Amino acid sequence: MMPAKQTSLLGDHPKAHACGGGDCGGHQQPPPPGVDYGSGRDGMGGGGGMGMGVGMGNQVGPQGGTQGQHVQAMMNQQADNKVLIVYDLDAERFNCDRVFNILCLFGDVEKVKFLKSKPGAAMVEMGDQYAVHRAVFHLNMSQIFGNKINLCVSRQRSIVPGQAFELPDGTDSYRDYAGSHNHRYADSEKAAKNRNQRPTAVLHFFNAPTDITAEMFAQLCDEMSIARPRSFKVFSGKTDRSVSGLMEWETKNDAMEALACINHHPLKNANVPYLYTLKLCFSTAQSS
């Protein structure tokens, strides 16, 4: 009996973009440093990912040696790559900031570049290869704006800006986030505060103004044309500076849309002259 196919750590290349054949090798947990794993390879010109088959036995490869040895060599070359590709994004709803907003939970996002030749595909350069591992492991095949997004490692090792074009919402197709104040892995202290997990219907919010209300969040979601949260809770023991709490949506898809659209959204407090930068992440709290 053939074993059940596992979800690939580095993402199966979507069939619509396949440039060869074979499935990615799968791991149920992110591999520690030094462990070999399957990776994406592209034949797109702009840099993408193509599923590389593993377990090919001893077929002779084109350069001598076995096919398995050649595949293993390509895997090893990708082990320290910090560039990934996201496919099947809603081209009408996504921009660079929204890609940043969902990937920043798993590592520092340095650059985002949409591919003109592949609508709905974006290259993302992360802070290191471990951020790529975390992002692909936790987000691959998650649903947002009704699409299941596909993440895999790019064969390109860095993003070259090139000439930007205009996305449907009027923003540029490329953005550099090297100096962003919203990095969550900038140092070991910040990195230790992150709790990596797969998408849930519950989001933890923090750094919100002290006068935040459920109605304020509902209005913000209406402005973004996304679903309102069905429940809202502020944690007790709030400080004089900011508050935190939980919001729950009907589905994981709705929570993902909120993460993309309102994570890092500036919020006002009537009692202070400065803006708050709202921050969101997936919560370990159980859905009601």
mmCIF file of C-alpha atoms in Angstrom:
data_model
loop_
_atom_site.group_PDB
_atom_site.id
_atom_site.type_symbol
_atom_site.label_atom_id
_atom_site.label_comp_id
_atom_site.label_asym_id
_atom_site.label_seq_id
_atom_site.Cartn_x
_atom_site.Cartn_y
_atom_site.Cartn_z
ATOM 1 C CA MET A 1 0.000 0.000 0.000
ATOM 2 C CA MET A 2 1.344 3.382 -0.940
ATOM 3 C CA PRO A 3 1.874 5.742 2.035
ATOM 4 C CA ALA A 4 -0.393 8.777 2.251
ATOM 5 C CA LYS A 5 1.151 11.850 0.731
ATOM 6 C CA GLN A 6 2.420 14.337 3.308
ATOM 7 C CA THR A 7 2.204 18.095 3.043
ATOM 8 C CA SER A 8 5.502 19.375 1.714
ATOM 9 C CA LEU A 9 7.501 21.586 4.031
ATOM 10 C CA LEU A 10 8.664 23.663 1.107
ATOM 11 C CA GLY A 11 5.452 23.580 -0.837
ATOM 12 C CA ASP A 12 4.312 21.582 -3.824
ATOM 13 C CA HIS A 13 4.481 23.623 -6.972
ATOM 14 C CA PRO A 14 0.928 24.334 -8.169
ATOM 15 C CA LYS A 15 -0.020 22.153 -11.144
ATOM 16 C CA ALA A 16 -0.867 25.183 -13.248
ATOM 17 C CA HIS A 17 2.752 26.321 -13.001
ATOM 18 C CA ALA A 18 4.487 22.944 -13.159
ATOM 19 C CA CYS A 19 7.551 22.778 -15.343
ATOM 20 C CA GLY A 20 8.320 19.111 -15.105
ATOM 21 C CA GLY A 21 6.836 16.670 -12.672
ATOM 22 C CA GLY A 22 7.152 14.997 -9.339
ATOM 23 C CA ASP A 23 6.132 15.991 -5.862
ATOM 24 C CA CYS A 24 8.207 17.780 -3.272
ATOM 25 C CA GLY A 25 9.634 15.749 -0.453
ATOM 26 C CA GLY A 26 7.567 16.154 2.713
ATOM 27 C CA HIS A 27 8.339 16.826 6.376
ATOM 28 C CA GLN A 28 5.749 17.207 9.097
ATOM 29 C CA GLN A 29 8.019 19.457 11.150
ATOM 30 C CA PRO A 30 10.517 22.122 10.031
ATOM 31 C CA PRO A 31 13.930 20.465 9.707
ATOM 32 C CA PRO A 32 16.788 21.555 11.957
ATOM 33 C CA PRO A 33 19.903 23.062 10.359
ATOM 34 C CA GLY A 34 21.763 20.584 8.203
ATOM 35 C CA VAL A 35 18.781 18.363 7.400
ATOM 36 C CA ASP A 36 18.149 17.892 3.691
ATOM 37 C CA TYR A 37 14.738 18.691 2.317
ATOM 38 C CA GLY A 38 12.910 19.150 -0.975
ATOM 39 C CA SER A 39 12.752 22.622 -2.472
ATOM 40 C CA GLY A 40 11.159 24.646 -5.205
ATOM 41 C CA ARG A 41 12.830 25.292 -8.523
ATOM 42 C CA ASP A 42 11.591 27.597 -11.194
ATOM 43 C CA GLY A 43 11.746 27.876 -14.920
ATOM 44 C CA MET A 44 9.900 31.173 -15.082
ATOM 45 C CA GLY A 45 12.598 33.692 -15.835
ATOM 46 C CA GLY A 46 11.371 35.849 -12.956
ATOM 47 C CA GLY A 47 12.286 33.268 -10.356
ATOM 48 C CA GLY A 48 9.814 30.814 -8.948
ATOM 49 C CA GLY A 49 9.528 27.336 -7.598
ATOM 50 C CA MET A 50 9.050 24.014 -9.296
ATOM 51 C CA GLY A 51 8.307 20.858 -7.348
ATOM 52 C CA MET A 52 11.334 18.562 -7.394
ATOM 53 C CA GLY A 53 10.665 14.857 -7.033
ATOM 54 C CA VAL A 54 12.464 12.849 -4.388
ATOM 55 C CA GLY A 55 12.972 9.158 -4.000
ATOM 56 C CA MET A 56 13.921 8.707 -7.653
ATOM 57 C CA GLY A 57 16.028 5.663 -7.043
ATOM 58 C CA ASN A 58 19.169 5.113 -9.087
ATOM 59 C CA GLN A 59 18.170 6.454 -12.477
ATOM 60 C CA VAL A 60 21.182 7.866 -14.288
ATOM 61 C CA GLY A 61 21.192 11.666 -14.411
ATOM 62 C CA PRO A 62 22.152 13.846 -17.380
ATOM 63 C CA GLN A 63 25.605 14.692 -16.016
ATOM 64 C CA GLY A 64 26.559 11.227 -14.814
ATOM 65 C CA GLY A 65 25.768 9.783 -11.410
ATOM 66 C CA THR A 66 22.267 8.868 -10.308
ATOM 67 C CA GLN A 67 19.141 10.953 -10.650
ATOM 68 C CA GLY A 68 18.720 10.774 -6.877
ATOM 69 C CA GLN A 69 22.190 12.238 -6.352
ATOM 70 C CA HIS A 70 21.431 15.168 -8.635
ATOM 71 C CA VAL A 71 18.144 15.885 -6.868
ATOM 72 C CA GLN A 72 19.891 15.678 -3.488
ATOM 73 C CA ALA A 73 22.534 18.142 -4.676
ATOM 74 C CA MET A 74 19.851 20.594 -5.756
ATOM 75 C CA MET A 75 18.137 20.220 -2.382
ATOM 76 C CA ASN A 76 21.358 21.050 -0.577
ATOM 77 C CA GLN A 77 21.886 24.148 -2.719
ATOM 78 C CA GLN A 78 18.499 25.500 -1.576
ATOM 79 C CA ALA A 79 18.969 24.743 2.134
ATOM 80 C CA ASP A 80 20.192 28.251 2.964
ATOM 81 C CA ASN A 81 18.040 30.177 0.476
ATOM 82 C CA LYS A 82 16.120 33.061 2.024
ATOM 83 C CA VAL A 83 13.877 33.810 -0.981
ATOM 84 C CA LEU A 84 10.452 32.242 -1.358
ATOM 85 C CA ILE A 85 7.628 32.521 -3.879
ATOM 86 C CA VAL A 86 3.936 32.857 -3.091
ATOM 87 C CA TYR A 87 1.533 31.719 -5.827
ATOM 88 C CA ASP A 88 -2.228 32.075 -6.262
ATOM 89 C CA LEU A 89 -2.615 35.374 -4.437
ATOM 90 C CA ASP A 90 -5.738 37.335 -5.370
ATOM 91 C CA ALA A 91 -4.178 39.814 -7.800
ATOM 92 C CA GLU A 92 -6.951 42.360 -7.187
ATOM 93 C CA ARG A 93 -6.659 42.328 -3.399
ATOM 94 C CA PHE A 94 -2.968 41.815 -2.664
ATOM 95 C CA ASN A 95 -0.129 44.318 -2.656
ATOM 96 C CA CYS A 96 3.353 44.363 -1.134
ATOM 97 C CA ASP A 97 2.191 45.549 2.289
ATOM 98 C CA ARG A 98 -0.410 42.813 2.557
ATOM 99 C CA VAL A 99 2.157 40.152 1.689
ATOM 100 C CA PHE A 100 4.397 41.666 4.375
ATOM 101 C CA ASN A 101 1.547 41.581 6.889
ATOM 102 C CA ILE A 102 1.005 37.826 6.657
ATOM 103 C CA LEU A 103 4.660 36.769 6.374
ATOM 104 C CA CYS A 104 6.108 39.026 9.093
ATOM 105 C CA LEU A 105 4.756 36.620 11.728
ATOM 106 C CA PHE A 106 7.386 34.069 10.703
ATOM 107 C CA GLY A 107 10.455 36.206 10.021
ATOM 108 C CA ASP A 108 11.644 39.632 8.932
ATOM 109 C CA VAL A 109 10.450 40.463 5.424
ATOM 110 C CA GLU A 110 13.165 42.393 3.579
ATOM 111 C CA LYS A 111 11.772 42.706 0.037
ATOM 112 C CA VAL A 112 8.550 41.906 -1.821
ATOM 113 C CA LYS A 113 8.336 41.793 -5.611
ATOM 114 C CA PHE A 114 5.276 40.857 -7.670
ATOM 115 C CA LEU A 115 5.921 39.094 -10.972
ATOM 116 C CA LYS A 116 4.445 40.857 -13.990
ATOM 117 C CA SER A 117 4.507 37.681 -16.066
ATOM 118 C CA LYS A 118 2.631 35.713 -13.396
ATOM 119 C CA PRO A 119 -0.343 37.628 -11.938
ATOM 120 C CA GLY A 120 -0.907 36.648 -8.330
ATOM 121 C CA ALA A 121 2.695 35.536 -7.768
ATOM 122 C CA ALA A 122 5.166 37.376 -5.553
ATOM 123 C CA MET A 123 8.785 36.789 -4.609
ATOM 124 C CA VAL A 124 9.674 37.507 -0.983
ATOM 125 C CA GLU A 125 13.167 37.878 0.440
ATOM 126 C CA MET A 126 13.198 37.007 4.134
ATOM 127 C CA GLY A 127 15.788 37.766 6.790
ATOM 128 C CA ASP A 128 17.222 34.236 6.729
ATOM 129 C CA GLN A 129 16.498 30.709 5.548
ATOM 130 C CA TYR A 130 14.806 29.768 8.818
ATOM 131 C CA ALA A 131 12.163 32.424 8.217
ATOM 132 C CA VAL A 132 11.497 30.748 4.859
ATOM 133 C CA HIS A 133 11.145 27.359 6.596
ATOM 134 C CA ARG A 134 8.676 28.761 9.099
ATOM 135 C CA ALA A 135 6.597 30.683 6.565
ATOM 136 C CA VAL A 136 6.229 27.795 4.134
ATOM 137 C CA PHE A 137 5.565 25.226 6.846
ATOM 138 C CA HIS A 138 2.823 27.296 8.492
ATOM 139 C CA LEU A 139 1.196 29.077 5.528
ATOM 140 C CA ASN A 140 1.436 26.721 2.565
ATOM 141 C CA MET A 141 -2.063 25.871 1.246
ATOM 142 C CA SER A 142 -3.807 28.242 3.659
ATOM 143 C CA GLN A 143 -6.818 30.095 2.289
ATOM 144 C CA ILE A 144 -7.219 33.851 1.883
ATOM 145 C CA PHE A 145 -9.666 35.808 -0.300
ATOM 146 C CA GLY A 146 -11.039 32.417 -1.330
ATOM 147 C CA ASN A 147 -7.715 31.211 -2.796
ATOM 148 C CA LYS A 148 -5.422 28.530 -1.432
ATOM 149 C CA ILE A 149 -1.984 30.106 -1.586
ATOM 150 C CA ASN A 150 1.061 28.034 -2.439
ATOM 151 C CA LEU A 151 4.506 28.791 -1.012
ATOM 152 C CA CYS A 152 7.811 27.284 -2.096
ATOM 153 C CA VAL A 153 11.485 28.174 -2.165
ATOM 154 C CA SER A 154 12.736 30.167 -5.157
ATOM 155 C CA ARG A 155 15.873 29.201 -7.045
ATOM 156 C CA GLN A 156 16.918 32.878 -6.917
ATOM 157 C CA ARG A 157 18.984 33.692 -3.852
ATOM 158 C CA SER A 158 18.138 37.396 -3.727
ATOM 159 C CA ILE A 159 15.605 39.780 -5.229
ATOM 160 C CA VAL A 160 16.788 42.234 -7.864
ATOM 161 C CA PRO A 161 14.364 45.199 -7.850
ATOM 162 C CA GLY A 162 14.127 45.772 -11.595
ATOM 163 C CA GLN A 163 11.494 48.099 -13.025
ATOM 164 C CA ALA A 164 8.378 48.256 -10.866
ATOM 165 C CA PHE A 165 4.919 48.290 -12.389
ATOM 166 C CA GLU A 166 1.593 49.400 -10.957
ATOM 167 C CA LEU A 167 -0.595 46.879 -9.161
ATOM 168 C CA PRO A 168 -4.410 47.008 -9.519
ATOM 169 C CA ASP A 169 -4.713 49.087 -6.325
ATOM 170 C CA GLY A 170 -2.279 51.699 -7.673
ATOM 171 C CA THR A 171 0.703 50.735 -5.501
ATOM 172 C CA ASP A 172 4.141 49.667 -6.755
ATOM 173 C CA SER A 173 4.889 46.021 -7.481
ATOM 174 C CA TYR A 174 8.152 46.175 -5.495
ATOM 175 C CA ARG A 175 8.965 47.384 -2.017
ATOM 176 C CA ASP A 176 12.043 47.254 0.210
ATOM 177 C CA TYR A 177 11.300 46.782 3.928
ATOM 178 C CA ALA A 178 14.870 46.776 5.205
ATOM 179 C CA GLY A 179 14.256 49.764 7.478
ATOM 180 C CA SER A 180 10.777 48.774 8.656
ATOM 181 C CA HIS A 181 9.877 49.330 12.308
ATOM 182 C CA ASN A 182 7.486 46.382 12.094
ATOM 183 C CA HIS A 183 10.105 43.631 12.019
ATOM 184 C CA ARG A 184 9.425 41.078 14.760
ATOM 185 C CA TYR A 185 12.722 39.179 14.565
ATOM 186 C CA ALA A 186 15.175 42.083 14.547
ATOM 187 C CA ASP A 187 16.937 40.770 17.665
ATOM 188 C CA SER A 188 16.784 37.716 19.912
ATOM 189 C CA GLU A 189 14.541 39.438 22.460
ATOM 190 C CA LYS A 190 11.917 40.296 19.840
ATOM 191 C CA ALA A 191 12.192 36.899 18.171
ATOM 192 C CA ALA A 192 11.545 35.088 21.467
ATOM 193 C CA LYS A 193 8.134 36.751 21.767
ATOM 194 C CA ASN A 194 6.799 35.132 18.597
ATOM 195 C CA ARG A 195 4.673 31.986 18.729
ATOM 196 C CA ASN A 196 4.664 30.376 15.292
ATOM 197 C CA GLN A 197 1.535 28.454 14.359
ATOM 198 C CA ARG A 198 -0.740 27.752 11.436
ATOM 199 C CA PRO A 199 -3.675 30.057 10.696
ATOM 200 C CA THR A 200 -6.590 30.069 13.112
ATOM 201 C CA ALA A 201 -9.907 31.923 13.211
ATOM 202 C CA VAL A 202 -8.720 33.824 16.307
ATOM 203 C CA LEU A 203 -6.273 36.727 16.137
ATOM 204 C CA HIS A 204 -4.419 38.210 19.077
ATOM 205 C CA PHE A 205 -4.178 41.999 18.819
ATOM 206 C CA PHE A 206 -1.764 44.214 20.713
ATOM 207 C CA ASN A 207 -0.436 47.771 20.744
ATOM 208 C CA ALA A 208 -3.996 49.048 20.313
ATOM 209 C CA PRO A 209 -5.141 52.403 21.743
ATOM 210 C CA THR A 210 -6.707 52.254 25.201
ATOM 211 C CA ASP A 211 -10.079 53.444 23.903
ATOM 212 C CA ILE A 212 -10.401 50.692 21.273
ATOM 213 C CA THR A 213 -13.859 49.130 20.927
ATOM 214 C CA ALA A 214 -15.495 46.329 18.979
ATOM 215 C CA GLU A 215 -17.323 48.916 16.891
ATOM 216 C CA MET A 216 -14.040 50.587 15.916
ATOM 217 C CA PHE A 217 -12.710 47.261 14.650
ATOM 218 C CA ALA A 218 -15.984 46.582 12.838
ATOM 219 C CA GLN A 219 -15.799 49.940 11.063
ATOM 220 C CA LEU A 220 -12.173 49.316 10.103
ATOM 221 C CA CYS A 221 -13.091 45.943 8.596
ATOM 222 C CA ASP A 222 -15.954 47.556 6.689
ATOM 223 C CA GLU A 223 -13.527 50.100 5.228
ATOM 224 C CA MET A 224 -11.319 47.243 4.030
ATOM 225 C CA SER A 225 -14.284 45.275 2.637
ATOM 226 C CA ILE A 226 -13.541 42.273 4.834
ATOM 227 C CA ALA A 227 -15.664 40.359 7.325
ATOM 228 C CA ARG A 228 -16.189 41.803 10.796
ATOM 229 C CA PRO A 229 -15.006 39.748 13.782
ATOM 230 C CA ARG A 230 -17.843 37.856 15.448
ATOM 231 C CA SER A 231 -16.400 38.294 18.938
ATOM 232 C CA PHE A 232 -14.061 40.755 20.614
ATOM 233 C CA LYS A 233 -12.325 40.713 23.982
ATOM 234 C CA VAL A 234 -9.915 43.140 25.653
ATOM 235 C CA PHE A 235 -7.575 41.643 28.234
ATOM 236 C CA SER A 236 -7.906 42.943 31.783
ATOM 237 C CA GLY A 237 -5.011 44.737 33.435
ATOM 238 C CA LYS A 238 -4.536 47.122 30.533
ATOM 239 C CA THR A 239 -1.777 49.694 30.849
ATOM 240 C CA ASP A 240 -2.066 53.422 30.403
ATOM 241 C CA ARG A 241 -0.283 53.189 27.062
ATOM 242 C CA SER A 242 -1.969 50.412 25.048
ATOM 243 C CA VAL A 243 -4.225 47.361 25.258
ATOM 244 C CA SER A 244 -4.302 43.848 23.854
ATOM 245 C CA GLY A 245 -6.963 41.212 23.353
ATOM 246 C CA LEU A 246 -8.569 38.696 21.022
ATOM 247 C CA MET A 247 -10.831 38.820 17.983
ATOM 248 C CA GLU A 248 -12.544 35.803 16.461
ATOM 249 C CA TRP A 249 -13.867 35.419 12.911
ATOM 250 C CA GLU A 250 -16.236 32.872 11.428
ATOM 251 C CA THR A 251 -13.487 31.199 9.374
ATOM 252 C CA LYS A 252 -9.716 30.998 9.086
ATOM 253 C CA ASN A 253 -10.045 32.626 5.664
ATOM 254 C CA ASP A 254 -11.710 35.673 7.242
ATOM 255 C CA ALA A 255 -9.003 35.914 9.909
ATOM 256 C CA MET A 256 -6.297 35.663 7.241
ATOM 257 C CA GLU A 257 -7.920 38.522 5.323
ATOM 258 C CA ALA A 258 -7.976 40.633 8.480
ATOM 259 C CA LEU A 259 -4.315 39.857 9.097
ATOM 260 C CA ALA A 260 -3.421 40.968 5.569
ATOM 261 C CA CYS A 261 -5.555 44.116 5.606
ATOM 262 C CA ILE A 262 -5.406 45.588 9.123
ATOM 263 C CA ASN A 263 -2.145 44.284 10.594
ATOM 264 C CA HIS A 264 0.029 47.387 11.157
ATOM 265 C CA HIS A 265 -2.902 49.704 10.462
ATOM 266 C CA PRO A 266 -2.488 53.105 12.186
ATOM 267 C CA LEU A 267 -5.126 53.835 14.832
ATOM 268 C CA LYS A 268 -5.969 57.075 16.596
ATOM 269 C CA ASN A 269 -6.585 57.728 20.275
ATOM 270 C CA ALA A 270 -8.529 60.884 21.041
ATOM 271 C CA ASN A 271 -6.434 61.498 24.160
ATOM 272 C CA VAL A 272 -2.959 61.414 22.610
ATOM 273 C CA PRO A 273 -1.405 63.201 19.603
ATOM 274 C CA TYR A 274 0.332 60.163 18.083
ATOM 275 C CA LEU A 275 -0.895 57.117 16.160
ATOM 276 C CA TYR A 276 -0.798 53.524 17.349
ATOM 277 C CA THR A 277 0.379 50.780 15.002
ATOM 278 C CA LEU A 278 -2.031 47.883 15.491
ATOM 279 C CA LYS A 279 -0.299 44.500 15.551
ATOM 280 C CA LEU A 280 -1.886 41.109 14.954
ATOM 281 C CA CYS A 281 -0.860 37.464 15.093
ATOM 282 C CA PHE A 282 -2.588 34.091 15.224
ATOM 283 C CA SER A 283 -3.759 33.098 18.693
ATOM 284 C CA THR A 284 -3.514 29.751 20.459
ATOM 285 C CA ALA A 285 -6.955 30.394 21.988
ATOM 286 C CA GLN A 286 -9.607 27.886 20.937
ATOM 287 C CA SER A 287 -12.443 29.073 18.726
ATOM 288 C CA SER A 288 -15.787 29.237 20.493
#
